[in-house]
PDB file of C-alpha atoms in Angstrom:
ATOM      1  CA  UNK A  86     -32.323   2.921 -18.094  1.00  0.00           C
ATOM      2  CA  UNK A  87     -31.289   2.081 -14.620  1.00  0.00           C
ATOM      3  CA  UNK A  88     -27.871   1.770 -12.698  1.00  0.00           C
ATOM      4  CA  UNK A  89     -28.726  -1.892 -12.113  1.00  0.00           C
ATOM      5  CA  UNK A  90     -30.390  -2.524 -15.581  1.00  0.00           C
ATOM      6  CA  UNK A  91     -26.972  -0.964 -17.530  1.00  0.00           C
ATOM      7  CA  UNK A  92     -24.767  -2.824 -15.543  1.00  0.00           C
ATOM      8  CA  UNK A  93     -26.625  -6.394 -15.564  1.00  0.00           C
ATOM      9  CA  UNK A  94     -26.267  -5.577 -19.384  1.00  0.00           C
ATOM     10  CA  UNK A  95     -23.110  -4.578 -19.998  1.00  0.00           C
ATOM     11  CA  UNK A  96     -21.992  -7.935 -17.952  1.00  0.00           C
ATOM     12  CA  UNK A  97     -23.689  -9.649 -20.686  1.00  0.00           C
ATOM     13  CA  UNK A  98     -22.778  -7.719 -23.280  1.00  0.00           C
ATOM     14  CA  UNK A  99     -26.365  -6.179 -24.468  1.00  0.00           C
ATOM     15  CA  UNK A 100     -25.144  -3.202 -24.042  1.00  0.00           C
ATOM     16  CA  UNK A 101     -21.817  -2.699 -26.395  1.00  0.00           C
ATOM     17  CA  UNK A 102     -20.343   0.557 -28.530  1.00  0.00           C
ATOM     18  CA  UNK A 103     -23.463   0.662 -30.956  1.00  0.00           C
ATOM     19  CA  UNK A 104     -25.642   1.270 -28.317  1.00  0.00           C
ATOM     20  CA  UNK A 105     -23.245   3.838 -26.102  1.00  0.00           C
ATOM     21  CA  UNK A 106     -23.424   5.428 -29.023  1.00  0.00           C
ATOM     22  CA  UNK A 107     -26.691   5.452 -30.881  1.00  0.00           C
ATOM     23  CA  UNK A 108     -27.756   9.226 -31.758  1.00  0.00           C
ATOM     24  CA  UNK A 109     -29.776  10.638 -28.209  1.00  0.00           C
ATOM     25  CA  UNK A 110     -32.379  12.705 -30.381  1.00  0.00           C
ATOM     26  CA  UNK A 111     -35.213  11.742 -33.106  1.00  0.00           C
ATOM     27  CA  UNK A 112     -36.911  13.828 -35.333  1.00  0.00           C
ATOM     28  CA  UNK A 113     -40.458  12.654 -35.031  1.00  0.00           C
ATOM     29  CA  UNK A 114     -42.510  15.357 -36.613  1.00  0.00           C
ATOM     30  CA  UNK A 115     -42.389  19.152 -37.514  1.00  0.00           C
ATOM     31  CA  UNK A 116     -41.438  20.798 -34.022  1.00  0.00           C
ATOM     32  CA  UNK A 117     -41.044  17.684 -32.124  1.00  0.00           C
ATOM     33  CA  UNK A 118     -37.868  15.740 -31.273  1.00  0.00           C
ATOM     34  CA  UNK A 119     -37.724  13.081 -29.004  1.00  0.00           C
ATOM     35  CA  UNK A 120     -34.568  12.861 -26.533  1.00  0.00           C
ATOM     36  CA  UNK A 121     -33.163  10.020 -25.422  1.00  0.00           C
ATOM     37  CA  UNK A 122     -30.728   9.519 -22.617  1.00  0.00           C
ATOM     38  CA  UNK A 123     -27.132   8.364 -23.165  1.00  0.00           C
ATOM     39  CA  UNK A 124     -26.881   5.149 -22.369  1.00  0.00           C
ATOM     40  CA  UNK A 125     -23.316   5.909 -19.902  1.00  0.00           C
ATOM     41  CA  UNK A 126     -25.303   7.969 -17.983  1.00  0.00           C
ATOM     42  CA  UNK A 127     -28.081   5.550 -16.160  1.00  0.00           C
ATOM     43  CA  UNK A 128     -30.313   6.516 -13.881  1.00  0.00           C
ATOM     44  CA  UNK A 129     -28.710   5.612 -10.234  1.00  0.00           C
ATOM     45  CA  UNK A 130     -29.757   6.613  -6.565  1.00  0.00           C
ATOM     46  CA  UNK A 131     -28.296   9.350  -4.451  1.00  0.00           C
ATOM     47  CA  UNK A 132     -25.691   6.852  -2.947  1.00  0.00           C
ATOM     48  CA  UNK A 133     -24.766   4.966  -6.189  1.00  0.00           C
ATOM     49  CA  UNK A 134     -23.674   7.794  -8.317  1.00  0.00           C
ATOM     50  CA  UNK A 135     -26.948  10.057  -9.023  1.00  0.00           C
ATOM     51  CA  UNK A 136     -25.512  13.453  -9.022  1.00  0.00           C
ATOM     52  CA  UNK A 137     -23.080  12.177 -11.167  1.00  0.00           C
ATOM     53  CA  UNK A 138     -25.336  10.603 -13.569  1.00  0.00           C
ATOM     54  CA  UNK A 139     -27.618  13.365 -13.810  1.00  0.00           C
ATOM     55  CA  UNK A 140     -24.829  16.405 -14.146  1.00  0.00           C
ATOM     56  CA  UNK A 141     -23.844  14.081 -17.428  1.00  0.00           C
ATOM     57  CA  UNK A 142     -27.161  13.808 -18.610  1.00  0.00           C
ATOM     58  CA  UNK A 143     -27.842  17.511 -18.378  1.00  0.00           C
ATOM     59  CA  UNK A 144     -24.657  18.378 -19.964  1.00  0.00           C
ATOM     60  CA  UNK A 145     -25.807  16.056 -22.819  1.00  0.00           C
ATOM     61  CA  UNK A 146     -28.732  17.578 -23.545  1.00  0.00           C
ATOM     62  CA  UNK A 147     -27.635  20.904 -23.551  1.00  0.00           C
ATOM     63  CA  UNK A 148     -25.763  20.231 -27.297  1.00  0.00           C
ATOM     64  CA  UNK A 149     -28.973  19.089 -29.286  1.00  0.00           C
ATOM     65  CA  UNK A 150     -30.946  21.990 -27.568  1.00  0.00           C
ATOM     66  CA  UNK A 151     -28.137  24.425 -29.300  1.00  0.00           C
ATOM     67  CA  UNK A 152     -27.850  22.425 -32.344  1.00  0.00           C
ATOM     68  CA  UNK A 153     -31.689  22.978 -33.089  1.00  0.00           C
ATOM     69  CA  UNK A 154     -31.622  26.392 -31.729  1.00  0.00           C
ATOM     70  CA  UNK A 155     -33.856  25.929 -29.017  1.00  0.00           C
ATOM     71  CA  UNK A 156     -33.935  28.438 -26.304  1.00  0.00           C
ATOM     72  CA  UNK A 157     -36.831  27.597 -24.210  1.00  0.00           C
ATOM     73  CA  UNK A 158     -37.967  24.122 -24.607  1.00  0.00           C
ATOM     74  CA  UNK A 159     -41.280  22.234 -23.401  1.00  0.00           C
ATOM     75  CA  UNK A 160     -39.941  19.608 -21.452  1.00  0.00           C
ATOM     76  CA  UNK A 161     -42.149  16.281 -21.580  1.00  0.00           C
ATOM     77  CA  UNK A 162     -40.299  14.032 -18.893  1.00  0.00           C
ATOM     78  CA  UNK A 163     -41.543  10.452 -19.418  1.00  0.00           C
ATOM     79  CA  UNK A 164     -38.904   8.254 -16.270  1.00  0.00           C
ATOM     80  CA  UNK A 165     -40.759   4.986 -15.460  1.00  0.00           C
ATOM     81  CA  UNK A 166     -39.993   3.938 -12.130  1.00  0.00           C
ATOM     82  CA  UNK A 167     -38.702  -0.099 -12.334  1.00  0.00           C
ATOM     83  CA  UNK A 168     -41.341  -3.107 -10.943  1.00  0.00           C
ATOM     84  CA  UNK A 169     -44.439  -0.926 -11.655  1.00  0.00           C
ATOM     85  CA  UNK A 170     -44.902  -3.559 -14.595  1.00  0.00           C
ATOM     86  CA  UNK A 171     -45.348  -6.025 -12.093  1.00  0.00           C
ATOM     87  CA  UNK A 172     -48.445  -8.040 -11.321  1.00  0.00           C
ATOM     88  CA  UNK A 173     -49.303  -7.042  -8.024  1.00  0.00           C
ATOM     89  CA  UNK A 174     -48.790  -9.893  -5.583  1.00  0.00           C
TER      90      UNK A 174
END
């Protein structure tokens, strides 16, 4: 999720307590778990709070990494950028 996206839907309240709170990692198979972001942290540019938004995010992850024991991980990083599912114009 997006800066923009997370604020347009907390305004319209889409985005309440369940979902700031919904567990951030999925057991999907034997040996692979599928992280999610927190929802607090969005994605933002360098000028609307990106550092920011990304220290969180690593600080998040780095509790279900320890809680499965992980030491070295295989990152898969999957960040769609917004408007590529756009019809071209």
């Amino acid at each position: 999720m997006y800066l923009s996206e997370a604020v347009r839907k907390v305004r319209s309240g889409a985005l309440g307590r369940q979902e700031l709170q919904a567990p951030t990692l999925r057991h999907e198979r034997d040996g692979l778990y599928v992280y999610r972001d927190p929802a607090y942290a969005p994605y933002a540019g360098r000028l609307s709070g990106g550092p920011l938004t990304s220290a969180i995010r690593r600080a998040h992850l780095r509790e279900p990494l320890q809680s499965l024991g992980v030491g070295r991980p295989i990152p898969w990083l999957l960040r769609p950028y917004p408007g590529l599912d756009r019809p071209a114009r």
